[in-house]
Amino acid sequence: TLGTIGSENRVKCGVIGDCVNVASRVEGLTRTYGVPILTTEHTRTRLRGAFELRFVDRVVVKGHHQPVALYEVYDGDPEPIREAKAFQQARYERALTAYYGRDFRTALRAFAELREELPEDRVLALFLERSERHATEPPPDTWDGVEILLHK
C-alpha cells in the first residue's frame, strides 16, 4: 500500500505491506552474505535473464514463515570477480546440489575448491562452514536446507 499524508507545507509518502517487509529484510541480508544486491525468486523471474544472477540461499526471514529464495545480482562486481563467478557457475551449482542433497562431504570439498579461487566470497564461506558443520553433525531427517533467520 502506497500512501501520502500531510498538508500543503509538509507531505510524507510511504509504503507498507508484506512485500515491503520482505524487501527490507532481504536488503538487510546483503551484509550477511557480503553482496551489494540481493533479490528474490519472485523478482528473478521478472528479470528474464537481464542480469547475471547467482543463487545464494533459501531463508525464512524474521517475522515470516514461508521460505524465500535469494539471488545475488553480480553484474556490478569488478570484472575479474564477475568473470570468476560466471566461470564457477556449473561447479557452484553442483556443490549446491550436493549440499541440498545432504552429501555434505562432497559439498565441503567443492565449496573449498571454489573458495580457493574466490577467497573473499562470503557466500562460499557460509556454505563451506555449513557443509563442514553438517558433515560432522548431520541435521535431522526433517532438514530441508532452509535457514531460519532471527535477525533483521
PDB file of C-alpha atoms in Angstrom:
ATOM      1  CA  THR A   1       0.000   0.000   0.000  1.00  0.00           C
ATOM      2  CA  LEU A   2       1.324   3.392  -1.006  1.00  0.00           C
ATOM      3  CA  GLY A   3       0.077   6.473   0.715  1.00  0.00           C
ATOM      4  CA  THR A   4       0.704  10.156   1.110  1.00  0.00           C
ATOM      5  CA  ILE A   5      -0.108  12.074   4.268  1.00  0.00           C
ATOM      6  CA  GLY A   6       0.470  15.616   5.351  1.00  0.00           C
ATOM      7  CA  SER A   7      -0.547  19.132   4.500  1.00  0.00           C
ATOM      8  CA  GLU A   8       0.316  21.824   1.962  1.00  0.00           C
ATOM      9  CA  ASN A   9       3.558  22.592   3.764  1.00  0.00           C
ATOM     10  CA  ARG A  10       4.744  19.074   4.522  1.00  0.00           C
ATOM     11  CA  VAL A  11       3.985  15.870   2.712  1.00  0.00           C
ATOM     12  CA  LYS A  12       5.236  12.387   3.505  1.00  0.00           C
ATOM     13  CA  CYS A  13       4.913   9.390   1.243  1.00  0.00           C
ATOM     14  CA  GLY A  14       5.337   5.819   2.445  1.00  0.00           C
ATOM     15  CA  VAL A  15       4.704   2.195   1.642  1.00  0.00           C
ATOM     16  CA  ILE A  16       3.603  -0.595   3.923  1.00  0.00           C
ATOM     17  CA  GLY A  17       2.771  -4.236   3.449  1.00  0.00           C
ATOM     18  CA  ASP A  18       4.183  -7.748   3.486  1.00  0.00           C
ATOM     19  CA  CYS A  19       6.261  -7.330   0.315  1.00  0.00           C
ATOM     20  CA  VAL A  20       7.808  -4.156   1.736  1.00  0.00           C
ATOM     21  CA  ASN A  21       8.729  -6.019   4.934  1.00  0.00           C
ATOM     22  CA  VAL A  22      10.298  -8.886   2.974  1.00  0.00           C
ATOM     23  CA  ALA A  23      12.205  -6.431   0.760  1.00  0.00           C
ATOM     24  CA  SER A  24      13.538  -4.662   3.839  1.00  0.00           C
ATOM     25  CA  ARG A  25      14.683  -7.971   5.370  1.00  0.00           C
ATOM     26  CA  VAL A  26      16.316  -9.047   2.107  1.00  0.00           C
ATOM     27  CA  GLU A  27      18.129  -5.732   1.785  1.00  0.00           C
ATOM     28  CA  GLY A  28      19.453  -6.170   5.317  1.00  0.00           C
ATOM     29  CA  LEU A  29      20.835  -9.593   4.370  1.00  0.00           C
ATOM     30  CA  THR A  30      23.254  -8.082   1.867  1.00  0.00           C
ATOM     31  CA  ARG A  31      25.650  -7.553   4.777  1.00  0.00           C
ATOM     32  CA  THR A  32      25.279 -11.158   5.964  1.00  0.00           C
ATOM     33  CA  TYR A  33      26.115 -12.535   2.526  1.00  0.00           C
ATOM     34  CA  GLY A  34      28.638  -9.832   1.628  1.00  0.00           C
ATOM     35  CA  VAL A  35      26.943  -8.904  -1.633  1.00  0.00           C
ATOM     36  CA  PRO A  36      25.771  -5.488  -2.834  1.00  0.00           C
ATOM     37  CA  ILE A  37      22.411  -6.589  -4.261  1.00  0.00           C
ATOM     38  CA  LEU A  38      20.085  -9.458  -3.341  1.00  0.00           C
ATOM     39  CA  THR A  39      16.793 -10.231  -4.979  1.00  0.00           C
ATOM     40  CA  THR A  40      14.133 -12.876  -4.514  1.00  0.00           C
ATOM     41  CA  GLU A  41      12.860 -15.622  -6.804  1.00  0.00           C
ATOM     42  CA  HIS A  42       9.771 -13.501  -7.435  1.00  0.00           C
ATOM     43  CA  THR A  43      11.873 -10.690  -8.894  1.00  0.00           C
ATOM     44  CA  ARG A  44      14.300 -13.060 -10.628  1.00  0.00           C
ATOM     45  CA  THR A  45      11.527 -14.486 -12.788  1.00  0.00           C
ATOM     46  CA  ARG A  46      10.574 -10.983 -13.914  1.00  0.00           C
ATOM     47  CA  LEU A  47      14.158 -10.061 -14.837  1.00  0.00           C
ATOM     48  CA  ARG A  48      14.129 -12.723 -17.580  1.00  0.00           C
ATOM     49  CA  GLY A  49      17.898 -13.034 -17.835  1.00  0.00           C
ATOM     50  CA  ALA A  50      18.601  -9.305 -17.943  1.00  0.00           C
ATOM     51  CA  PHE A  51      21.251  -9.611 -15.208  1.00  0.00           C
ATOM     52  CA  GLU A  52      23.846 -12.114 -14.076  1.00  0.00           C
ATOM     53  CA  LEU A  53      22.387 -13.839 -11.011  1.00  0.00           C
ATOM     54  CA  ARG A  54      23.670 -16.471  -8.623  1.00  0.00           C
ATOM     55  CA  PHE A  55      21.527 -18.420  -6.189  1.00  0.00           C
ATOM     56  CA  VAL A  56      22.576 -17.519  -2.640  1.00  0.00           C
ATOM     57  CA  ASP A  57      20.299 -19.260  -0.148  1.00  0.00           C
ATOM     58  CA  ARG A  58      16.820 -20.286   0.904  1.00  0.00           C
ATOM     59  CA  VAL A  59      15.791 -18.493   4.063  1.00  0.00           C
ATOM     60  CA  VAL A  60      12.849 -17.672   6.259  1.00  0.00           C
ATOM     61  CA  VAL A  61      13.205 -14.021   7.172  1.00  0.00           C
ATOM     62  CA  LYS A  62      12.289 -12.702  10.580  1.00  0.00           C
ATOM     63  CA  GLY A  63       8.553 -12.274  11.015  1.00  0.00           C
ATOM     64  CA  HIS A  64       7.622 -14.681   8.208  1.00  0.00           C
ATOM     65  CA  HIS A  65       7.011 -18.401   7.839  1.00  0.00           C
ATOM     66  CA  GLN A  66       7.491 -19.060   4.116  1.00  0.00           C
ATOM     67  CA  PRO A  67      10.974 -19.630   2.676  1.00  0.00           C
ATOM     68  CA  VAL A  68      12.357 -17.099   0.228  1.00  0.00           C
ATOM     69  CA  ALA A  69      14.966 -17.982  -2.404  1.00  0.00           C
ATOM     70  CA  LEU A  70      17.688 -15.341  -2.561  1.00  0.00           C
ATOM     71  CA  TYR A  71      19.806 -14.442  -5.580  1.00  0.00           C
ATOM     72  CA  GLU A  72      22.848 -12.231  -5.856  1.00  0.00           C
ATOM     73  CA  VAL A  73      22.929  -9.760  -8.740  1.00  0.00           C
ATOM     74  CA  TYR A  74      26.627  -9.765  -9.565  1.00  0.00           C
ATOM     75  CA  ASP A  75      26.686  -7.654 -12.745  1.00  0.00           C
ATOM     76  CA  GLY A  76      28.140  -4.756 -10.767  1.00  0.00           C
ATOM     77  CA  ASP A  77      31.085  -6.716  -9.354  1.00  0.00           C
ATOM     78  CA  PRO A  78      34.549  -5.840 -10.639  1.00  0.00           C
ATOM     79  CA  GLU A  79      35.183  -7.655 -13.914  1.00  0.00           C
ATOM     80  CA  PRO A  80      37.639 -10.276 -12.566  1.00  0.00           C
ATOM     81  CA  ILE A  81      35.176 -11.289  -9.822  1.00  0.00           C
ATOM     82  CA  ARG A  82      32.217 -11.280 -12.191  1.00  0.00           C
ATOM     83  CA  GLU A  83      34.135 -13.464 -14.632  1.00  0.00           C
ATOM     84  CA  ALA A  84      35.203 -15.841 -11.844  1.00  0.00           C
ATOM     85  CA  LYS A  85      31.610 -16.232 -10.624  1.00  0.00           C
ATOM     86  CA  ALA A  86      30.403 -16.903 -14.166  1.00  0.00           C
ATOM     87  CA  PHE A  87      33.266 -19.395 -14.717  1.00  0.00           C
ATOM     88  CA  GLN A  88      32.399 -21.176 -11.442  1.00  0.00           C
ATOM     89  CA  GLN A  89      28.658 -21.329 -12.077  1.00  0.00           C
ATOM     90  CA  ALA A  90      28.381 -25.008 -13.092  1.00  0.00           C
ATOM     91  CA  ARG A  91      30.667 -26.194 -10.273  1.00  0.00           C
ATOM     92  CA  TYR A  92      28.845 -23.924  -7.813  1.00  0.00           C
ATOM     93  CA  GLU A  93      25.513 -25.465  -8.807  1.00  0.00           C
ATOM     94  CA  ARG A  94      26.950 -28.985  -8.386  1.00  0.00           C
ATOM     95  CA  ALA A  95      28.213 -28.006  -4.918  1.00  0.00           C
ATOM     96  CA  LEU A  96      24.733 -26.717  -4.038  1.00  0.00           C
ATOM     97  CA  THR A  97      23.155 -29.924  -5.351  1.00  0.00           C
ATOM     98  CA  ALA A  98      25.458 -31.943  -3.102  1.00  0.00           C
ATOM     99  CA  TYR A  99      24.695 -29.684  -0.144  1.00  0.00           C
ATOM    100  CA  TYR A 100      20.911 -29.769  -0.531  1.00  0.00           C
ATOM    101  CA  GLY A 101      21.148 -33.494  -1.290  1.00  0.00           C
ATOM    102  CA  ARG A 102      22.792 -33.987   2.120  1.00  0.00           C
ATOM    103  CA  ASP A 103      26.128 -35.080   0.599  1.00  0.00           C
ATOM    104  CA  PHE A 104      27.980 -32.696   2.886  1.00  0.00           C
ATOM    105  CA  ARG A 105      31.470 -34.154   2.406  1.00  0.00           C
ATOM    106  CA  THR A 106      31.242 -33.656  -1.363  1.00  0.00           C
ATOM    107  CA  ALA A 107      29.805 -30.183  -0.829  1.00  0.00           C
ATOM    108  CA  LEU A 108      32.607 -29.369   1.604  1.00  0.00           C
ATOM    109  CA  ARG A 109      35.305 -30.304  -0.932  1.00  0.00           C
ATOM    110  CA  ALA A 110      33.520 -28.456  -3.741  1.00  0.00           C
ATOM    111  CA  PHE A 111      32.984 -25.239  -1.772  1.00  0.00           C
ATOM    112  CA  ALA A 112      36.596 -25.365  -0.548  1.00  0.00           C
ATOM    113  CA  GLU A 113      37.852 -25.548  -4.148  1.00  0.00           C
ATOM    114  CA  LEU A 114      35.600 -22.681  -5.205  1.00  0.00           C
ATOM    115  CA  ARG A 115      36.713 -20.602  -2.234  1.00  0.00           C
ATOM    116  CA  GLU A 116      40.360 -21.037  -3.218  1.00  0.00           C
ATOM    117  CA  GLU A 117      39.519 -19.179  -6.436  1.00  0.00           C
ATOM    118  CA  LEU A 118      37.420 -16.511  -4.697  1.00  0.00           C
ATOM    119  CA  PRO A 119      38.751 -16.270  -1.121  1.00  0.00           C
ATOM    120  CA  GLU A 120      36.744 -13.123  -0.279  1.00  0.00           C
ATOM    121  CA  ASP A 121      33.393 -14.630  -1.331  1.00  0.00           C
ATOM    122  CA  ARG A 122      31.255 -14.714   1.817  1.00  0.00           C
ATOM    123  CA  VAL A 123      28.537 -16.872   0.208  1.00  0.00           C
ATOM    124  CA  LEU A 124      31.100 -19.602  -0.434  1.00  0.00           C
ATOM    125  CA  ALA A 125      32.425 -19.175   3.115  1.00  0.00           C
ATOM    126  CA  LEU A 126      28.924 -19.642   4.575  1.00  0.00           C
ATOM    127  CA  PHE A 127      28.250 -22.810   2.586  1.00  0.00           C
ATOM    128  CA  LEU A 128      31.719 -24.107   3.400  1.00  0.00           C
ATOM    129  CA  GLU A 129      31.077 -23.565   7.115  1.00  0.00           C
ATOM    130  CA  ARG A 130      27.606 -25.141   6.950  1.00  0.00           C
ATOM    131  CA  SER A 131      28.887 -28.134   4.962  1.00  0.00           C
ATOM    132  CA  GLU A 132      31.650 -28.693   7.491  1.00  0.00           C
ATOM    133  CA  ARG A 133      29.207 -28.477  10.400  1.00  0.00           C
ATOM    134  CA  HIS A 134      26.656 -30.788   8.777  1.00  0.00           C
ATOM    135  CA  ALA A 135      29.350 -33.296   7.747  1.00  0.00           C
ATOM    136  CA  THR A 136      30.334 -33.760  11.403  1.00  0.00           C
ATOM    137  CA  GLU A 137      26.873 -33.235  12.927  1.00  0.00           C
ATOM    138  CA  PRO A 138      24.223 -34.186  10.341  1.00  0.00           C
ATOM    139  CA  PRO A 139      20.972 -32.231  10.547  1.00  0.00           C
ATOM    140  CA  PRO A 140      17.734 -34.051  11.410  1.00  0.00           C
ATOM    141  CA  ASP A 141      15.897 -36.018   8.728  1.00  0.00           C
ATOM    142  CA  THR A 142      13.363 -33.177   8.501  1.00  0.00           C
ATOM    143  CA  TRP A 143      16.085 -30.723   7.364  1.00  0.00           C
ATOM    144  CA  ASP A 144      15.155 -29.031   4.110  1.00  0.00           C
ATOM    145  CA  GLY A 145      18.148 -26.716   3.761  1.00  0.00           C
ATOM    146  CA  VAL A 146      16.204 -23.573   4.648  1.00  0.00           C
ATOM    147  CA  GLU A 147      17.972 -21.231   7.042  1.00  0.00           C
ATOM    148  CA  ILE A 148      15.731 -19.659   9.680  1.00  0.00           C
ATOM    149  CA  LEU A 149      16.946 -16.105  10.263  1.00  0.00           C
ATOM    150  CA  LEU A 150      16.155 -14.476  13.557  1.00  0.00           C
ATOM    151  CA  HIS A 151      17.740 -11.088  12.839  1.00  0.00           C
ATOM    152  CA  LYS A 152      16.611  -8.253  10.597  1.00  0.00           C
TER     153      LYS A 152
END
